[in-house]
PDB file of C-alpha atoms (C1' of nucleotides) in Angstrom:
ATOM      1  CA  MET A   1      23.689 -18.121   2.587  1.00  0.00           C
ATOM      2  CA  THR A   2      20.472 -16.564   3.784  1.00  0.00           C
ATOM      3  CA  ILE A   3      19.880 -13.843   6.319  1.00  0.00           C
ATOM      4  CA  SER A   4      16.400 -15.045   7.145  1.00  0.00           C
ATOM      5  CA  ILE A   5      14.209 -17.972   6.294  1.00  0.00           C
ATOM      6  CA  MET A   6      11.839 -15.624   4.508  1.00  0.00           C
ATOM      7  CA  ALA A   7      14.440 -13.954   2.297  1.00  0.00           C
ATOM      8  CA  ASN A   8      14.089 -14.223  -1.474  1.00  0.00           C
ATOM      9  CA  THR A   9      10.373 -14.896  -1.425  1.00  0.00           C
ATOM     10  CA  ASP A  10       7.740 -12.430  -2.477  1.00  0.00           C
ATOM     11  CA  ILE A  11       7.211  -9.477  -0.169  1.00  0.00           C
ATOM     12  CA  LEU A  12       3.458 -10.076   0.009  1.00  0.00           C
ATOM     13  CA  LEU A  13       3.970 -13.694   1.059  1.00  0.00           C
ATOM     14  CA  ARG A  14       6.555 -12.716   3.633  1.00  0.00           C
ATOM     15  CA  PHE A  15       4.299 -10.005   5.012  1.00  0.00           C
ATOM     16  CA  GLY A  16       1.347 -12.378   5.133  1.00  0.00           C
ATOM     17  CA  GLU A  17       3.318 -15.048   6.939  1.00  0.00           C
ATOM     18  CA  ARG A  18       4.520 -12.465   9.415  1.00  0.00           C
ATOM     19  CA  VAL A  19       0.976 -11.271  10.125  1.00  0.00           C
ATOM     20  CA  ARG A  20      -0.262 -14.829  10.508  1.00  0.00           C
ATOM     21  CA  GLU A  21       2.572 -15.679  12.878  1.00  0.00           C
ATOM     22  CA  LEU A  22       1.890 -12.644  15.084  1.00  0.00           C
ATOM     23  CA  ARG A  23      -1.869 -13.192  15.025  1.00  0.00           C
ATOM     24  CA  LYS A  24      -1.530 -16.847  16.043  1.00  0.00           C
ATOM     25  CA  LYS A  25       0.936 -15.923  18.763  1.00  0.00           C
ATOM     26  CA  ARG A  26      -1.924 -13.929  20.272  1.00  0.00           C
ATOM     27  CA  GLY A  27      -4.291 -16.882  19.974  1.00  0.00           C
ATOM     28  CA  TRP A  28      -6.679 -15.064  17.675  1.00  0.00           C
ATOM     29  CA  THR A  29      -8.657 -16.531  14.799  1.00  0.00           C
ATOM     30  CA  GLN A  30      -8.548 -14.766  11.435  1.00  0.00           C
ATOM     31  CA  GLU A  31     -12.130 -13.753  11.980  1.00  0.00           C
ATOM     32  CA  ALA A  32     -11.565 -12.266  15.434  1.00  0.00           C
ATOM     33  CA  PHE A  33      -8.445 -10.499  14.233  1.00  0.00           C
ATOM     34  CA  ALA A  34     -10.295  -9.080  11.248  1.00  0.00           C
ATOM     35  CA  ASP A  35     -12.964  -7.746  13.594  1.00  0.00           C
ATOM     36  CA  TYR A  36     -10.379  -6.110  15.822  1.00  0.00           C
ATOM     37  CA  CYS A  37      -8.873  -4.492  12.721  1.00  0.00           C
ATOM     38  CA  GLY A  38     -12.255  -3.424  11.413  1.00  0.00           C
ATOM     39  CA  LEU A  39     -11.544  -5.348   8.220  1.00  0.00           C
ATOM     40  CA  ASP A  40     -13.357  -8.132   6.407  1.00  0.00           C
ATOM     41  CA  ARG A  41     -12.420 -11.701   7.350  1.00  0.00           C
ATOM     42  CA  THR A  42     -11.787 -12.712   3.742  1.00  0.00           C
ATOM     43  CA  TYR A  43      -9.621  -9.675   3.163  1.00  0.00           C
ATOM     44  CA  VAL A  44      -7.374 -10.551   6.111  1.00  0.00           C
ATOM     45  CA  GLY A  45      -7.263 -14.135   4.862  1.00  0.00           C
ATOM     46  CA  GLY A  46      -6.080 -12.822   1.506  1.00  0.00           C
ATOM     47  CA  ILE A  47      -3.378 -10.781   3.190  1.00  0.00           C
ATOM     48  CA  GLU A  48      -2.068 -13.800   5.115  1.00  0.00           C
ATOM     49  CA  ARG A  49      -2.008 -15.831   1.915  1.00  0.00           C
ATOM     50  CA  GLY A  50       0.052 -13.098   0.219  1.00  0.00           C
ATOM     51  CA  GLU A  51      -2.652 -12.275  -2.308  1.00  0.00           C
ATOM     52  CA  ARG A  52      -3.180  -8.665  -1.258  1.00  0.00           C
ATOM     53  CA  ASN A  53      -0.811  -5.786  -1.888  1.00  0.00           C
ATOM     54  CA  VAL A  54      -1.714  -4.036   1.357  1.00  0.00           C
ATOM     55  CA  ALA A  55      -1.330  -0.270   1.476  1.00  0.00           C
ATOM     56  CA  LEU A  56       0.083   1.894   4.239  1.00  0.00           C
ATOM     57  CA  ARG A  57      -3.163   2.771   6.001  1.00  0.00           C
ATOM     58  CA  ASN A  58      -4.105  -0.885   6.428  1.00  0.00           C
ATOM     59  CA  ILE A  59      -0.565  -1.797   7.404  1.00  0.00           C
ATOM     60  CA  GLU A  60      -0.884   0.797  10.159  1.00  0.00           C
ATOM     61  CA  VAL A  61      -4.225  -0.651  11.301  1.00  0.00           C
ATOM     62  CA  ILE A  62      -2.768  -4.164  11.403  1.00  0.00           C
ATOM     63  CA  ALA A  63       0.296  -3.039  13.357  1.00  0.00           C
ATOM     64  CA  ALA A  64      -1.859  -1.095  15.801  1.00  0.00           C
ATOM     65  CA  THR A  65      -4.142  -4.086  16.344  1.00  0.00           C
ATOM     66  CA  LEU A  66      -1.114  -6.277  17.004  1.00  0.00           C
ATOM     67  CA  GLU A  67       0.103  -3.504  19.327  1.00  0.00           C
ATOM     68  CA  ILE A  68       3.465  -3.148  17.628  1.00  0.00           C
ATOM     69  CA  SER A  69       5.022  -0.507  15.387  1.00  0.00           C
ATOM     70  CA  ILE A  70       5.076  -0.797  11.608  1.00  0.00           C
ATOM     71  CA  SER A  71       8.839  -1.079  11.894  1.00  0.00           C
ATOM     72  CA  GLN A  72       8.513  -4.072  14.209  1.00  0.00           C
ATOM     73  CA  LEU A  73       5.847  -5.608  12.003  1.00  0.00           C
ATOM     74  CA  THR A  74       8.171  -5.402   8.996  1.00  0.00           C
ATOM     75  CA  LYS A  75      11.275  -6.347  10.932  1.00  0.00           C
ATOM     76  CA  SER A  76      11.960  -9.718   9.343  1.00  0.00           C
ATOM     77  CA  LEU A  77      10.891  -8.833   5.819  1.00  0.00           C
TER      78      LEU A  77
ATOM     79  CA  MET B   1       4.131  14.936  25.895  1.00  0.00           C
ATOM     80  CA  THR B   2       5.115  13.486  22.558  1.00  0.00           C
ATOM     81  CA  ILE B   3       7.195  10.452  21.768  1.00  0.00           C
ATOM     82  CA  SER B   4       8.301  11.728  18.387  1.00  0.00           C
ATOM     83  CA  ILE B   5       7.948  14.937  16.443  1.00  0.00           C
ATOM     84  CA  MET B   6       5.937  13.075  13.823  1.00  0.00           C
ATOM     85  CA  ALA B   7       3.547  11.364  16.232  1.00  0.00           C
ATOM     86  CA  ASN B   8      -0.151  12.067  15.943  1.00  0.00           C
ATOM     87  CA  THR B   9       0.033  13.192  12.342  1.00  0.00           C
ATOM     88  CA  ASP B  10      -1.297  11.190   9.466  1.00  0.00           C
ATOM     89  CA  ILE B  11       0.661   8.083   8.545  1.00  0.00           C
ATOM     90  CA  LEU B  12       0.847   9.108   4.896  1.00  0.00           C
ATOM     91  CA  LEU B  13       2.302  12.508   5.778  1.00  0.00           C
ATOM     92  CA  ARG B  14       4.812  10.939   8.132  1.00  0.00           C
ATOM     93  CA  PHE B  15       5.829   8.394   5.524  1.00  0.00           C
ATOM     94  CA  GLY B  16       6.145  11.103   2.871  1.00  0.00           C
ATOM     95  CA  GLU B  17       8.314  13.292   5.067  1.00  0.00           C
ATOM     96  CA  ARG B  18      10.492  10.305   5.861  1.00  0.00           C
ATOM     97  CA  VAL B  19      10.971   9.463   2.186  1.00  0.00           C
ATOM     98  CA  ARG B  20      11.748  13.081   1.335  1.00  0.00           C
ATOM     99  CA  GLU B  21      14.283  13.302   4.137  1.00  0.00           C
ATOM    100  CA  LEU B  22      16.084  10.146   3.036  1.00  0.00           C
ATOM    101  CA  ARG B  23      15.991  11.098  -0.646  1.00  0.00           C
ATOM    102  CA  LYS B  24      17.431  14.558   0.031  1.00  0.00           C
ATOM    103  CA  LYS B  25      20.111  13.076   2.253  1.00  0.00           C
ATOM    104  CA  ARG B  26      21.274  11.255  -0.862  1.00  0.00           C
ATOM    105  CA  GLY B  27      21.236  14.456  -2.906  1.00  0.00           C
ATOM    106  CA  TRP B  28      18.650  13.163  -5.362  1.00  0.00           C
ATOM    107  CA  THR B  29      15.919  15.152  -7.067  1.00  0.00           C
ATOM    108  CA  GLN B  30      12.366  13.820  -6.961  1.00  0.00           C
ATOM    109  CA  GLU B  31      12.596  13.076 -10.668  1.00  0.00           C
ATOM    110  CA  ALA B  32      15.884  11.198 -10.434  1.00  0.00           C
ATOM    111  CA  PHE B  33      14.616   9.249  -7.442  1.00  0.00           C
ATOM    112  CA  ALA B  34      11.408   8.384  -9.254  1.00  0.00           C
ATOM    113  CA  ASP B  35      13.474   7.111 -12.181  1.00  0.00           C
ATOM    114  CA  TYR B  36      15.614   4.965  -9.893  1.00  0.00           C
ATOM    115  CA  CYS B  37      12.432   3.546  -8.382  1.00  0.00           C
ATOM    116  CA  GLY B  38      10.843   3.004 -11.776  1.00  0.00           C
ATOM    117  CA  LEU B  39       7.895   5.139 -10.667  1.00  0.00           C
ATOM    118  CA  ASP B  40       6.278   8.225 -12.104  1.00  0.00           C
ATOM    119  CA  ARG B  41       7.653  11.578 -10.903  1.00  0.00           C
ATOM    120  CA  THR B  42       4.162  12.934 -10.129  1.00  0.00           C
ATOM    121  CA  TYR B  43       3.447   9.856  -8.088  1.00  0.00           C
ATOM    122  CA  VAL B  44       6.591  10.212  -5.991  1.00  0.00           C
ATOM    123  CA  GLY B  45       5.759  13.887  -5.491  1.00  0.00           C
ATOM    124  CA  GLY B  46       2.339  12.837  -4.248  1.00  0.00           C
ATOM    125  CA  ILE B  47       3.883  10.321  -1.865  1.00  0.00           C
ATOM    126  CA  GLU B  48       6.184  12.952  -0.354  1.00  0.00           C
ATOM    127  CA  ARG B  49       3.229  15.308   0.052  1.00  0.00           C
ATOM    128  CA  GLY B  50       1.342  12.563   1.928  1.00  0.00           C
ATOM    129  CA  GLU B  51      -1.373  12.265  -0.696  1.00  0.00           C
ATOM    130  CA  ARG B  52      -0.735   8.630  -1.658  1.00  0.00           C
ATOM    131  CA  ASN B  53      -1.615   5.480   0.240  1.00  0.00           C
ATOM    132  CA  VAL B  54       1.414   3.539  -0.992  1.00  0.00           C
ATOM    133  CA  ALA B  55       1.112  -0.240  -1.137  1.00  0.00           C
ATOM    134  CA  LEU B  56       3.633  -2.808   0.052  1.00  0.00           C
ATOM    135  CA  ARG B  57       5.264  -3.561  -3.293  1.00  0.00           C
ATOM    136  CA  ASN B  58       6.070   0.096  -3.838  1.00  0.00           C
ATOM    137  CA  ILE B  59       7.178   0.533  -0.238  1.00  0.00           C
ATOM    138  CA  GLU B  60       9.628  -2.276  -0.921  1.00  0.00           C
ATOM    139  CA  VAL B  61      10.832  -0.623  -4.133  1.00  0.00           C
ATOM    140  CA  ILE B  62      11.341   2.690  -2.337  1.00  0.00           C
ATOM    141  CA  ALA B  63      13.235   1.059   0.513  1.00  0.00           C
ATOM    142  CA  ALA B  64      15.413  -0.904  -1.920  1.00  0.00           C
ATOM    143  CA  THR B  65      16.200   2.244  -3.913  1.00  0.00           C
ATOM    144  CA  LEU B  66      17.186   4.005  -0.698  1.00  0.00           C
ATOM    145  CA  GLU B  67      19.223   0.895   0.115  1.00  0.00           C
ATOM    146  CA  ILE B  68      17.584   0.339   3.480  1.00  0.00           C
ATOM    147  CA  SER B  69      15.105  -2.196   4.848  1.00  0.00           C
ATOM    148  CA  ILE B  70      11.387  -1.523   5.068  1.00  0.00           C
ATOM    149  CA  SER B  71      11.794  -1.690   8.812  1.00  0.00           C
ATOM    150  CA  GLN B  72      14.399   1.052   8.730  1.00  0.00           C
ATOM    151  CA  LEU B  73      12.325   3.109   6.326  1.00  0.00           C
ATOM    152  CA  THR B  74       9.366   2.963   8.720  1.00  0.00           C
ATOM    153  CA  LYS B  75      11.479   3.354  11.829  1.00  0.00           C
ATOM    154  CA  SER B  76      10.268   6.780  12.920  1.00  0.00           C
ATOM    155  CA  LEU B  77       6.645   6.391  11.887  1.00  0.00           C
TER     156      LEU B  77
ATOM    157  C1'  DA C   1     -12.660 -21.173  11.075  1.00  0.00           C
ATOM    158  C1'  DT C   2     -10.470 -20.625   6.617  1.00  0.00           C
ATOM    159  C1'  DG C   3      -9.890 -20.720   1.338  1.00  0.00           C
ATOM    160  C1'  DT C   4     -11.452 -19.105  -2.904  1.00  0.00           C
ATOM    161  C1'  DG C   5     -13.731 -16.832  -7.099  1.00  0.00           C
ATOM    162  C1'  DA C   6     -16.296 -13.212  -8.542  1.00  0.00           C
ATOM    163  C1'  DC C   7     -17.601  -8.850  -8.091  1.00  0.00           C
ATOM    164  C1'  DT C   8     -18.053  -3.231  -7.538  1.00  0.00           C
ATOM    165  C1'  DT C   9     -16.047   1.006  -6.323  1.00  0.00           C
ATOM    166  C1'  DG C  10     -12.574   3.997  -5.130  1.00  0.00           C
ATOM    167  C1'  DA C  11      -7.867   4.814  -5.157  1.00  0.00           C
ATOM    168  C1'  DA C  12      -3.234   3.575  -7.027  1.00  0.00           C
ATOM    169  C1'  DG C  13      -0.325   4.766 -10.471  1.00  0.00           C
ATOM    170  C1'  DT C  14       0.829   6.851 -15.474  1.00  0.00           C
ATOM    171  C1'  DC C  15       1.206  10.381 -18.888  1.00  0.00           C
ATOM    172  C1'  DC C  16       0.399  14.680 -20.697  1.00  0.00           C
ATOM    173  C1'  DG C  17       1.031  19.418 -19.425  1.00  0.00           C
ATOM    174  C1'  DT C  18       1.414  24.324 -16.837  1.00  0.00           C
ATOM    175  C1'  DC C  19       3.113  27.393 -13.198  1.00  0.00           C
TER     176       DC C  19
ATOM    177  C1'  DA D   1      13.570  21.361  -9.031  1.00  0.00           C
ATOM    178  C1'  DG D   2       9.012  20.635  -7.421  1.00  0.00           C
ATOM    179  C1'  DA D   3       3.813  21.518  -6.938  1.00  0.00           C
ATOM    180  C1'  DC D   4      -0.238  20.647  -9.091  1.00  0.00           C
ATOM    181  C1'  DG D   5      -4.149  19.530 -12.646  1.00  0.00           C
ATOM    182  C1'  DG D   6      -6.823  16.602 -16.076  1.00  0.00           C
ATOM    183  C1'  DA D   7      -7.613  12.323 -18.235  1.00  0.00           C
ATOM    184  C1'  DC D   8      -6.618   7.946 -18.302  1.00  0.00           C
ATOM    185  C1'  DT D   9      -5.765   2.655 -16.993  1.00  0.00           C
ATOM    186  C1'  DT D  10      -4.778  -0.650 -13.550  1.00  0.00           C
ATOM    187  C1'  DC D  11      -5.234  -2.353  -9.173  1.00  0.00           C
ATOM    188  C1'  DA D  12      -6.284  -2.227  -3.956  1.00  0.00           C
ATOM    189  C1'  DA D  13     -10.225  -2.108  -0.888  1.00  0.00           C
ATOM    190  C1'  DG D  14     -13.975  -4.190   0.585  1.00  0.00           C
ATOM    191  C1'  DT D  15     -17.926  -7.598   0.368  1.00  0.00           C
ATOM    192  C1'  DC D  16     -20.507 -11.972  -0.771  1.00  0.00           C
ATOM    193  C1'  DA D  17     -21.781 -16.873  -1.524  1.00  0.00           C
ATOM    194  C1'  DC D  18     -20.074 -21.246  -1.223  1.00  0.00           C
ATOM    195  C1'  DA D  19     -16.845 -25.006  -0.412  1.00  0.00           C
TER     196       DA D  19
END
DNA sequence: ATGTGACTTGAAGTCCGTC
DNA sequence: AGACGGACTTCAAGTCACA
């Protein structure tokens, strides 16, 4: 029995899916979102695909851009 | 007026203080905690001093070792 | 509008030690 | 028990051209 649909998959994939979900909910493209974050478009793409082991400072930037706390951003992980 | 005592200070410092607080609450030394995490003792020391921009995989390891979720670990940040 | 490979540079992370 | 330094290796950060 699973707690969440994202349980038991890699943390980077789960984080990426979460970011993508929240970004899309706001109707933003990857490119626009990357601009808001002050990050490169391809870097954000890599995060959403679970290829980047994002560090705390960028996690903070992403949460701030989504206007939620880091705790909320990592809620379902 | 401040929301939290740790607001407006660097995210790395806040994270480090949070880790230190939770580690001490469990009565663990830095070295023992580092061993449990499978990380280097000097690295964990650096994290607690706010000198390390910890990435997601290690945040997950730290949370798991403390037996809490990442969301709980980053609750007060 | 996004995925991907290749790349450089700076920081993550380890291992030795001293105070 | 923990801060801190030097030297080292691995990896995250950040960018680009092209599909």
